[in-house]
Amino acid sequence: MISSEQRAALIEAAIAGRKQAYAPYSNYPVGAALLMEDGRIITGVNVENASYGLTICAERTAVGKAIAEGYRKILAVAIATDNAGSPCGACRQVLTEFAGDVPVYLVDGAGNGRDTTLYTLLPDHFGPDHLT
């Protein structure tokens, strides 16, 4: 369980991160923020490419940063878009690798949206525990 202060900081980080997104093709900037076990918040943004298939989502950028910095456990996720959109299937799967049924906050640029969980977004998920 995370505190209301942590939730607010996570959402604020995701909203602020959107300003750094590189989205010249879709014009759909996304900011993602991950709350790690030690309380640190790691952010990511979508980075588009003229070769569209090489675009990387904000959620996967944040996960890559977290892993590169030695983290392995996500406690909560916030994603900010223009319309409080939900993460794509690939991002849901990548998040599942490093998180259990954690809170996910989907917000627009003003912080309005909805709270859900990772397993609600990816029912019948597949993760590392399925391999043993």
JSON list of N, CA and C in Angstrom, two decimals, residues 1 4-5 12 19 36 42-43 46 54 57 61 69 75-76 84-85 88 91 101 104-105 111 117-118 121 129:
[
{"chain": "A", "resi": 1, "resn": "MET", "atom": "N", "xyz": [0.84, -1.18, 0.00]},
{"chain": "A", "resi": 1, "resn": "MET", "atom": "CA", "xyz": [0.00, 0.00, 0.00]},
{"chain": "A", "resi": 1, "resn": "MET", "atom": "C", "xyz": [0.88, 1.24, 0.00]},
{"chain": "A", "resi": 4, "resn": "SER", "atom": "N", "xyz": [-0.94, 8.47, 0.33]},
{"chain": "A", "resi": 4, "resn": "SER", "atom": "CA", "xyz": [-1.54, 9.47, -0.55]},
{"chain": "A", "resi": 4, "resn": "SER", "atom": "C", "xyz": [-0.48, 10.45, -1.05]},
{"chain": "A", "resi": 5, "resn": "GLU", "atom": "N", "xyz": [0.54, 10.71, -0.24]},
{"chain": "A", "resi": 5, "resn": "GLU", "atom": "CA", "xyz": [1.63, 11.59, -0.66]},
{"chain": "A", "resi": 5, "resn": "GLU", "atom": "C", "xyz": [2.43, 10.95, -1.78]},
{"chain": "A", "resi": 12, "resn": "GLU", "atom": "N", "xyz": [2.24, 13.45, -10.21]},
{"chain": "A", "resi": 12, "resn": "GLU", "atom": "CA", "xyz": [2.89, 14.70, -10.59]},
{"chain": "A", "resi": 12, "resn": "GLU", "atom": "C", "xyz": [4.11, 14.45, -11.48]},
{"chain": "A", "resi": 19, "resn": "LYS", "atom": "N", "xyz": [6.16, 16.52, -20.64]},
{"chain": "A", "resi": 19, "resn": "LYS", "atom": "CA", "xyz": [6.78, 17.68, -21.31]},
{"chain": "A", "resi": 19, "resn": "LYS", "atom": "C", "xyz": [8.07, 17.31, -22.03]},
{"chain": "A", "resi": 36, "resn": "MET", "atom": "N", "xyz": [9.54, 2.96, -6.87]},
{"chain": "A", "resi": 36, "resn": "MET", "atom": "CA", "xyz": [10.40, 1.82, -6.58]},
{"chain": "A", "resi": 36, "resn": "MET", "atom": "C", "xyz": [10.38, 1.50, -5.08]},
{"chain": "A", "resi": 42, "resn": "ILE", "atom": "N", "xyz": [11.01, 6.87, -10.71]},
{"chain": "A", "resi": 42, "resn": "ILE", "atom": "CA", "xyz": [11.74, 6.87, -11.97]},
{"chain": "A", "resi": 42, "resn": "ILE", "atom": "C", "xyz": [10.74, 7.15, -13.08]},
{"chain": "A", "resi": 43, "resn": "THR", "atom": "N", "xyz": [11.09, 8.09, -13.95]},
{"chain": "A", "resi": 43, "resn": "THR", "atom": "CA", "xyz": [10.18, 8.49, -15.02]},
{"chain": "A", "resi": 43, "resn": "THR", "atom": "C", "xyz": [10.66, 8.02, -16.39]},
{"chain": "A", "resi": 46, "resn": "ASN", "atom": "N", "xyz": [7.48, 8.65, -23.92]},
{"chain": "A", "resi": 46, "resn": "ASN", "atom": "CA", "xyz": [7.51, 7.99, -25.22]},
{"chain": "A", "resi": 46, "resn": "ASN", "atom": "C", "xyz": [8.51, 8.70, -26.12]},
{"chain": "A", "resi": 54, "resn": "LEU", "atom": "N", "xyz": [10.07, 1.46, -34.43]},
{"chain": "A", "resi": 54, "resn": "LEU", "atom": "CA", "xyz": [11.16, 1.65, -33.47]},
{"chain": "A", "resi": 54, "resn": "LEU", "atom": "C", "xyz": [10.79, 2.57, -32.32]},
{"chain": "A", "resi": 57, "resn": "CYS", "atom": "N", "xyz": [7.53, 3.15, -25.93]},
{"chain": "A", "resi": 57, "resn": "CYS", "atom": "CA", "xyz": [6.53, 3.76, -25.05]},
{"chain": "A", "resi": 57, "resn": "CYS", "atom": "C", "xyz": [7.18, 4.28, -23.77]},
{"chain": "A", "resi": 61, "resn": "THR", "atom": "N", "xyz": [10.30, 2.84, -21.40]},
{"chain": "A", "resi": 61, "resn": "THR", "atom": "CA", "xyz": [11.46, 3.70, -21.14]},
{"chain": "A", "resi": 61, "resn": "THR", "atom": "C", "xyz": [11.75, 3.75, -19.65]},
{"chain": "A", "resi": 69, "resn": "GLU", "atom": "N", "xyz": [19.43, 1.13, -13.44]},
{"chain": "A", "resi": 69, "resn": "GLU", "atom": "CA", "xyz": [19.87, 1.70, -12.17]},
{"chain": "A", "resi": 69, "resn": "GLU", "atom": "C", "xyz": [19.84, 0.67, -11.04]},
{"chain": "A", "resi": 75, "resn": "LEU", "atom": "N", "xyz": [6.49, -0.71, -7.21]},
{"chain": "A", "resi": 75, "resn": "LEU", "atom": "CA", "xyz": [5.40, -0.70, -6.24]},
{"chain": "A", "resi": 75, "resn": "LEU", "atom": "C", "xyz": [4.12, -0.05, -6.76]},
{"chain": "A", "resi": 76, "resn": "ALA", "atom": "N", "xyz": [4.24, 0.88, -7.71]},
{"chain": "A", "resi": 76, "resn": "ALA", "atom": "CA", "xyz": [3.07, 1.56, -8.27]},
{"chain": "A", "resi": 76, "resn": "ALA", "atom": "C", "xyz": [3.49, 2.24, -9.56]},
{"chain": "A", "resi": 84, "resn": "ALA", "atom": "N", "xyz": [-6.01, 10.43, -20.28]},
{"chain": "A", "resi": 84, "resn": "ALA", "atom": "CA", "xyz": [-5.94, 9.36, -19.27]},
{"chain": "A", "resi": 84, "resn": "ALA", "atom": "C", "xyz": [-5.99, 7.98, -19.90]},
{"chain": "A", "resi": 85, "resn": "GLY", "atom": "N", "xyz": [-5.31, 7.85, -21.04]},
{"chain": "A", "resi": 85, "resn": "GLY", "atom": "CA", "xyz": [-5.29, 6.58, -21.78]},
{"chain": "A", "resi": 85, "resn": "GLY", "atom": "C", "xyz": [-4.58, 5.47, -21.03]},
{"chain": "A", "resi": 88, "resn": "CYS", "atom": "N", "xyz": [-0.43, 0.24, -23.56]},
{"chain": "A", "resi": 88, "resn": "CYS", "atom": "CA", "xyz": [-0.58, -0.80, -24.57]},
{"chain": "A", "resi": 88, "resn": "CYS", "atom": "C", "xyz": [-0.30, -2.17, -23.97]},
{"chain": "A", "resi": 91, "resn": "CYS", "atom": "N", "xyz": [3.41, -2.89, -23.01]},
{"chain": "A", "resi": 91, "resn": "CYS", "atom": "CA", "xyz": [3.82, -2.24, -21.76]},
{"chain": "A", "resi": 91, "resn": "CYS", "atom": "C", "xyz": [3.23, -2.95, -20.54]},
{"chain": "A", "resi": 101, "resn": "ASP", "atom": "N", "xyz": [0.38, -7.16, -8.58]},
{"chain": "A", "resi": 101, "resn": "ASP", "atom": "CA", "xyz": [-0.87, -6.47, -8.84]},
{"chain": "A", "resi": 101, "resn": "ASP", "atom": "C", "xyz": [-0.83, -5.10, -8.19]},
{"chain": "A", "resi": 104, "resn": "VAL", "atom": "N", "xyz": [-2.20, 1.26, -10.49]},
{"chain": "A", "resi": 104, "resn": "VAL", "atom": "CA", "xyz": [-1.88, 1.99, -11.71]},
{"chain": "A", "resi": 104, "resn": "VAL", "atom": "C", "xyz": [-2.82, 3.18, -11.76]},
{"chain": "A", "resi": 105, "resn": "TYR", "atom": "N", "xyz": [-2.24, 4.38, -11.88]},
{"chain": "A", "resi": 105, "resn": "TYR", "atom": "CA", "xyz": [-3.00, 5.61, -11.93]},
{"chain": "A", "resi": 105, "resn": "TYR", "atom": "C", "xyz": [-2.94, 6.16, -13.35]},
{"chain": "A", "resi": 111, "resn": "GLY", "atom": "N", "xyz": [-4.36, 15.74, -14.02]},
{"chain": "A", "resi": 111, "resn": "GLY", "atom": "CA", "xyz": [-4.37, 14.79, -12.92]},
{"chain": "A", "resi": 111, "resn": "GLY", "atom": "C", "xyz": [-5.68, 14.07, -12.72]},
{"chain": "A", "resi": 117, "resn": "THR", "atom": "N", "xyz": [-5.54, -1.42, -11.33]},
{"chain": "A", "resi": 117, "resn": "THR", "atom": "CA", "xyz": [-4.39, -2.24, -10.96]},
{"chain": "A", "resi": 117, "resn": "THR", "atom": "C", "xyz": [-3.81, -2.88, -12.22]},
{"chain": "A", "resi": 118, "resn": "LEU", "atom": "N", "xyz": [-2.58, -3.33, -12.10]},
{"chain": "A", "resi": 118, "resn": "LEU", "atom": "CA", "xyz": [-1.93, -3.94, -13.25]},
{"chain": "A", "resi": 118, "resn": "LEU", "atom": "C", "xyz": [-2.65, -5.22, -13.69]},
{"chain": "A", "resi": 121, "resn": "LEU", "atom": "N", "xyz": [-5.71, -4.53, -15.67]},
{"chain": "A", "resi": 121, "resn": "LEU", "atom": "CA", "xyz": [-5.36, -4.17, -17.04]},
{"chain": "A", "resi": 121, "resn": "LEU", "atom": "C", "xyz": [-4.86, -5.37, -17.85]},
{"chain": "A", "resi": 129, "resn": "ASP", "atom": "N", "xyz": [6.80, -16.04, -12.45]},
{"chain": "A", "resi": 129, "resn": "ASP", "atom": "CA", "xyz": [6.35, -17.12, -11.57]},
{"chain": "A", "resi": 129, "resn": "ASP", "atom": "C", "xyz": [5.70, -18.27, -12.37]}
]
